[in-house]
PDB file of C-alpha atoms in Angstrom:
ATOM      1  CA  GLN A 143       0.023   0.266   0.126  1.00  0.00           C
ATOM      2  CA  VAL A 144       1.270   3.237  -1.013  1.00  0.00           C
ATOM      3  CA  GLN A 145       1.772   5.628   2.153  1.00  0.00           C
ATOM      4  CA  LEU A 146       2.924   9.282   2.452  1.00  0.00           C
ATOM      5  CA  VAL A 147       3.758  10.646   5.815  1.00  0.00           C
ATOM      6  CA  GLU A 148       4.334  13.985   6.633  1.00  0.00           C
ATOM      7  CA  PHE A 149       6.514  14.796   9.978  1.00  0.00           C
ATOM      8  CA  GLY A 150       7.537  18.134  11.662  1.00  0.00           C
ATOM      9  CA  GLY A 151       4.438  20.452  11.667  1.00  0.00           C
ATOM     10  CA  GLY A 152       3.925  22.186  15.190  1.00  0.00           C
ATOM     11  CA  LEU A 153       3.640  25.767  16.672  1.00  0.00           C
ATOM     12  CA  VAL A 154       6.382  28.221  16.333  1.00  0.00           C
ATOM     13  CA  GLN A 155       6.667  31.965  16.555  1.00  0.00           C
ATOM     14  CA  PRO A 156       6.800  34.408  13.592  1.00  0.00           C
ATOM     15  CA  GLY A 157      10.387  34.201  12.029  1.00  0.00           C
ATOM     16  CA  GLY A 158      10.934  30.974  13.097  1.00  0.00           C
ATOM     17  CA  SER A 159      12.030  28.186  11.152  1.00  0.00           C
ATOM     18  CA  LEU A 160      10.667  24.638  10.537  1.00  0.00           C
ATOM     19  CA  ARG A 161      11.293  21.599   8.579  1.00  0.00           C
ATOM     20  CA  LEU A 162       8.656  19.240   7.345  1.00  0.00           C
ATOM     21  CA  SER A 163       9.724  15.595   5.917  1.00  0.00           C
ATOM     22  CA  CYS A 164       7.943  13.195   3.679  1.00  0.00           C
ATOM     23  CA  LEU A 165       8.290   9.747   4.153  1.00  0.00           C
ATOM     24  CA  ALA A 166       7.133   7.404   1.156  1.00  0.00           C
ATOM     25  CA  SER A 167       6.599   3.887   1.332  1.00  0.00           C
ATOM     26  CA  GLY A 168       5.142   1.474  -1.201  1.00  0.00           C
ATOM     27  CA  ILE A 169       6.577   3.200  -4.151  1.00  0.00           C
ATOM     28  CA  ILE A 170      10.106   3.872  -5.569  1.00  0.00           C
ATOM     29  CA  SER A 171       9.821   7.786  -4.953  1.00  0.00           C
ATOM     30  CA  SER A 172      12.915   8.719  -7.193  1.00  0.00           C
ATOM     31  CA  LEU A 173      10.480   7.552 -10.091  1.00  0.00           C
ATOM     32  CA  TYR A 174       7.936  10.787  -8.794  1.00  0.00           C
ATOM     33  CA  ASP A 175       7.766  14.299  -9.073  1.00  0.00           C
ATOM     34  CA  MET A 176       7.282  15.152  -5.115  1.00  0.00           C
ATOM     35  CA  GLY A 177       5.724  18.328  -4.138  1.00  0.00           C
ATOM     36  CA  TRP A 178       4.564  20.228  -0.671  1.00  0.00           C
ATOM     37  CA  TYR A 179       0.713  21.959  -0.814  1.00  0.00           C
ATOM     38  CA  ARG A 180      -1.156  23.711   1.970  1.00  0.00           C
ATOM     39  CA  GLN A 181      -4.102  24.950   2.697  1.00  0.00           C
ATOM     40  CA  ALA A 182      -5.206  27.843   5.060  1.00  0.00           C
ATOM     41  CA  PRO A 183      -8.394  27.713   6.735  1.00  0.00           C
ATOM     42  CA  GLY A 184     -11.196  29.276   4.331  1.00  0.00           C
ATOM     43  CA  LYS A 185      -8.531  29.197   1.363  1.00  0.00           C
ATOM     44  CA  GLN A 186      -7.917  26.870  -1.493  1.00  0.00           C
ATOM     45  CA  ARG A 187      -5.197  24.453  -1.401  1.00  0.00           C
ATOM     46  CA  GLU A 188      -2.108  25.622  -3.205  1.00  0.00           C
ATOM     47  CA  LEU A 189       1.188  24.466  -4.304  1.00  0.00           C
ATOM     48  CA  VAL A 190       4.188  25.528  -2.140  1.00  0.00           C
ATOM     49  CA  ALA A 191       7.073  23.827  -3.774  1.00  0.00           C
ATOM     50  CA  ALA A 192       7.599  20.846  -6.106  1.00  0.00           C
ATOM     51  CA  ILE A 193      10.735  18.880  -7.220  1.00  0.00           C
ATOM     52  CA  THR A 194      10.779  16.755 -10.411  1.00  0.00           C
ATOM     53  CA  THR A 195      12.864  13.466 -10.700  1.00  0.00           C
ATOM     54  CA  GLY A 196      15.565  15.399 -12.550  1.00  0.00           C
ATOM     55  CA  GLY A 197      16.014  17.311  -9.467  1.00  0.00           C
ATOM     56  CA  SER A 198      14.072  20.757 -10.867  1.00  0.00           C
ATOM     57  CA  THR A 199      12.755  22.679  -8.350  1.00  0.00           C
ATOM     58  CA  SER A 200      10.135  25.502  -8.503  1.00  0.00           C
ATOM     59  CA  TYR A 201       8.363  27.775  -5.604  1.00  0.00           C
ATOM     60  CA  ALA A 202       5.340  29.755  -5.371  1.00  0.00           C
ATOM     61  CA  ASP A 203       6.147  33.345  -6.028  1.00  0.00           C
ATOM     62  CA  SER A 204       4.814  34.593  -2.777  1.00  0.00           C
ATOM     63  CA  LEU A 205       7.278  32.531  -0.602  1.00  0.00           C
ATOM     64  CA  LYS A 206      10.215  34.807  -1.890  1.00  0.00           C
ATOM     65  CA  GLY A 207      12.668  32.425  -1.227  1.00  0.00           C
ATOM     66  CA  ARG A 208      12.139  31.659   2.072  1.00  0.00           C
ATOM     67  CA  PHE A 209      11.335  27.838   1.591  1.00  0.00           C
ATOM     68  CA  THR A 210      13.317  25.068  -0.038  1.00  0.00           C
ATOM     69  CA  ILE A 211      12.474  21.716  -1.320  1.00  0.00           C
ATOM     70  CA  SER A 212      14.931  18.668  -1.369  1.00  0.00           C
ATOM     71  CA  ARG A 213      15.405  15.257  -1.490  1.00  0.00           C
ATOM     72  CA  ASP A 214      17.594  12.933   0.834  1.00  0.00           C
ATOM     73  CA  THR A 215      20.396  11.150  -0.847  1.00  0.00           C
ATOM     74  CA  ALA A 216      18.553   8.135  -1.165  1.00  0.00           C
ATOM     75  CA  GLU A 217      15.388   9.801  -2.373  1.00  0.00           C
ATOM     76  CA  ALA A 218      13.234   8.422  -0.007  1.00  0.00           C
ATOM     77  CA  THR A 219      12.319  11.461   1.750  1.00  0.00           C
ATOM     78  CA  VAL A 220      11.506  14.692   0.789  1.00  0.00           C
ATOM     79  CA  LEU A 221      12.145  17.597   3.093  1.00  0.00           C
ATOM     80  CA  LEU A 222      10.479  21.093   3.284  1.00  0.00           C
ATOM     81  CA  GLN A 223      12.710  23.695   4.768  1.00  0.00           C
ATOM     82  CA  MET A 224      10.619  27.084   5.861  1.00  0.00           C
ATOM     83  CA  ASN A 225      12.575  30.260   7.286  1.00  0.00           C
ATOM     84  CA  ASN A 226      11.373  33.115   8.480  1.00  0.00           C
ATOM     85  CA  LEU A 227       7.844  32.020   8.698  1.00  0.00           C
ATOM     86  CA  LYS A 228       4.844  34.353   8.494  1.00  0.00           C
ATOM     87  CA  SER A 229       1.430  34.225  10.284  1.00  0.00           C
ATOM     88  CA  GLU A 230       0.294  33.666   6.812  1.00  0.00           C
ATOM     89  CA  ASP A 231       1.840  30.573   6.609  1.00  0.00           C
ATOM     90  CA  THR A 232      -0.296  28.701   8.789  1.00  0.00           C
ATOM     91  CA  ALA A 233      -1.805  25.821   7.169  1.00  0.00           C
ATOM     92  CA  VAL A 234      -2.241  22.378   6.746  1.00  0.00           C
ATOM     93  CA  TYR A 235       1.119  21.163   4.901  1.00  0.00           C
ATOM     94  CA  TYR A 236       0.641  18.031   2.417  1.00  0.00           C
ATOM     95  CA  CYS A 237       3.154  15.859   0.567  1.00  0.00           C
ATOM     96  CA  ASN A 238       2.489  14.961  -3.027  1.00  0.00           C
ATOM     97  CA  ALA A 239       3.829  12.161  -5.391  1.00  0.00           C
ATOM     98  CA  LYS A 240       3.082  12.207  -8.787  1.00  0.00           C
ATOM     99  CA  ARG A 241       3.904  10.111 -11.793  1.00  0.00           C
ATOM    100  CA  ARG A 242       2.551  10.423 -15.075  1.00  0.00           C
ATOM    101  CA  THR A 243       3.158   6.683 -17.457  1.00  0.00           C
ATOM    102  CA  PRO A 244       2.185   6.335 -21.158  1.00  0.00           C
ATOM    103  CA  VAL A 245       0.246   3.552 -21.938  1.00  0.00           C
ATOM    104  CA  PRO A 246      -1.146   2.517 -25.135  1.00  0.00           C
ATOM    105  CA  GLY A 247      -3.568   4.998 -26.289  1.00  0.00           C
ATOM    106  CA  THR A 248      -3.652   7.457 -23.502  1.00  0.00           C
ATOM    107  CA  THR A 249      -1.688   8.156 -20.291  1.00  0.00           C
ATOM    108  CA  VAL A 250      -1.872   7.085 -16.595  1.00  0.00           C
ATOM    109  CA  GLU A 251      -1.335   9.652 -13.546  1.00  0.00           C
ATOM    110  CA  TYR A 252      -0.598   8.243 -10.396  1.00  0.00           C
ATOM    111  CA  ASP A 253      -1.399  10.702  -7.641  1.00  0.00           C
ATOM    112  CA  TYR A 254      -0.777  10.041  -4.256  1.00  0.00           C
ATOM    113  CA  TRP A 255      -1.262  12.578  -1.089  1.00  0.00           C
ATOM    114  CA  GLY A 256      -0.154  12.544   2.828  1.00  0.00           C
ATOM    115  CA  GLN A 257      -2.603  13.028   5.364  1.00  0.00           C
ATOM    116  CA  GLY A 258      -1.007  16.556   6.224  1.00  0.00           C
ATOM    117  CA  THR A 259       0.630  17.997   9.318  1.00  0.00           C
ATOM    118  CA  GLN A 260      -0.538  21.224  10.523  1.00  0.00           C
ATOM    119  CA  VAL A 261       2.030  24.240  10.698  1.00  0.00           C
ATOM    120  CA  THR A 262       0.994  27.154  12.976  1.00  0.00           C
ATOM    121  CA  VAL A 263       2.782  30.369  13.195  1.00  0.00           C
ATOM    122  CA  SER A 264       1.929  32.582  16.249  1.00  0.00           C
ATOM    123  CA  SER A 265       3.196  34.590  18.951  1.00  0.00           C
TER     124      SER A 265
END
């Protein structure tokens, strides 16, 4: 069974830092594009950061370089380093794994999600 589990959420003060981890099991994570999404109360879920199988990264413009996504050396874990946290960063953060595979006549996309971890930035 495929499982993505997020770790590292919690309560931090504005300006603080937090590192989230996503541990994948049941898949070969190096074959998947990985990403972090977040959803704040009353808002739609948004992409925070993504990293491709080739190591290319992308970020939401609003993060202003404060967040960094990376894979560990074994590519079994995806990390999100969050610095200079602001109150507006408060949200549930979700790990995502995607894989698009061509098959005859169409394509198949695998899309897996973790259960999320709460990040609260408050003084």
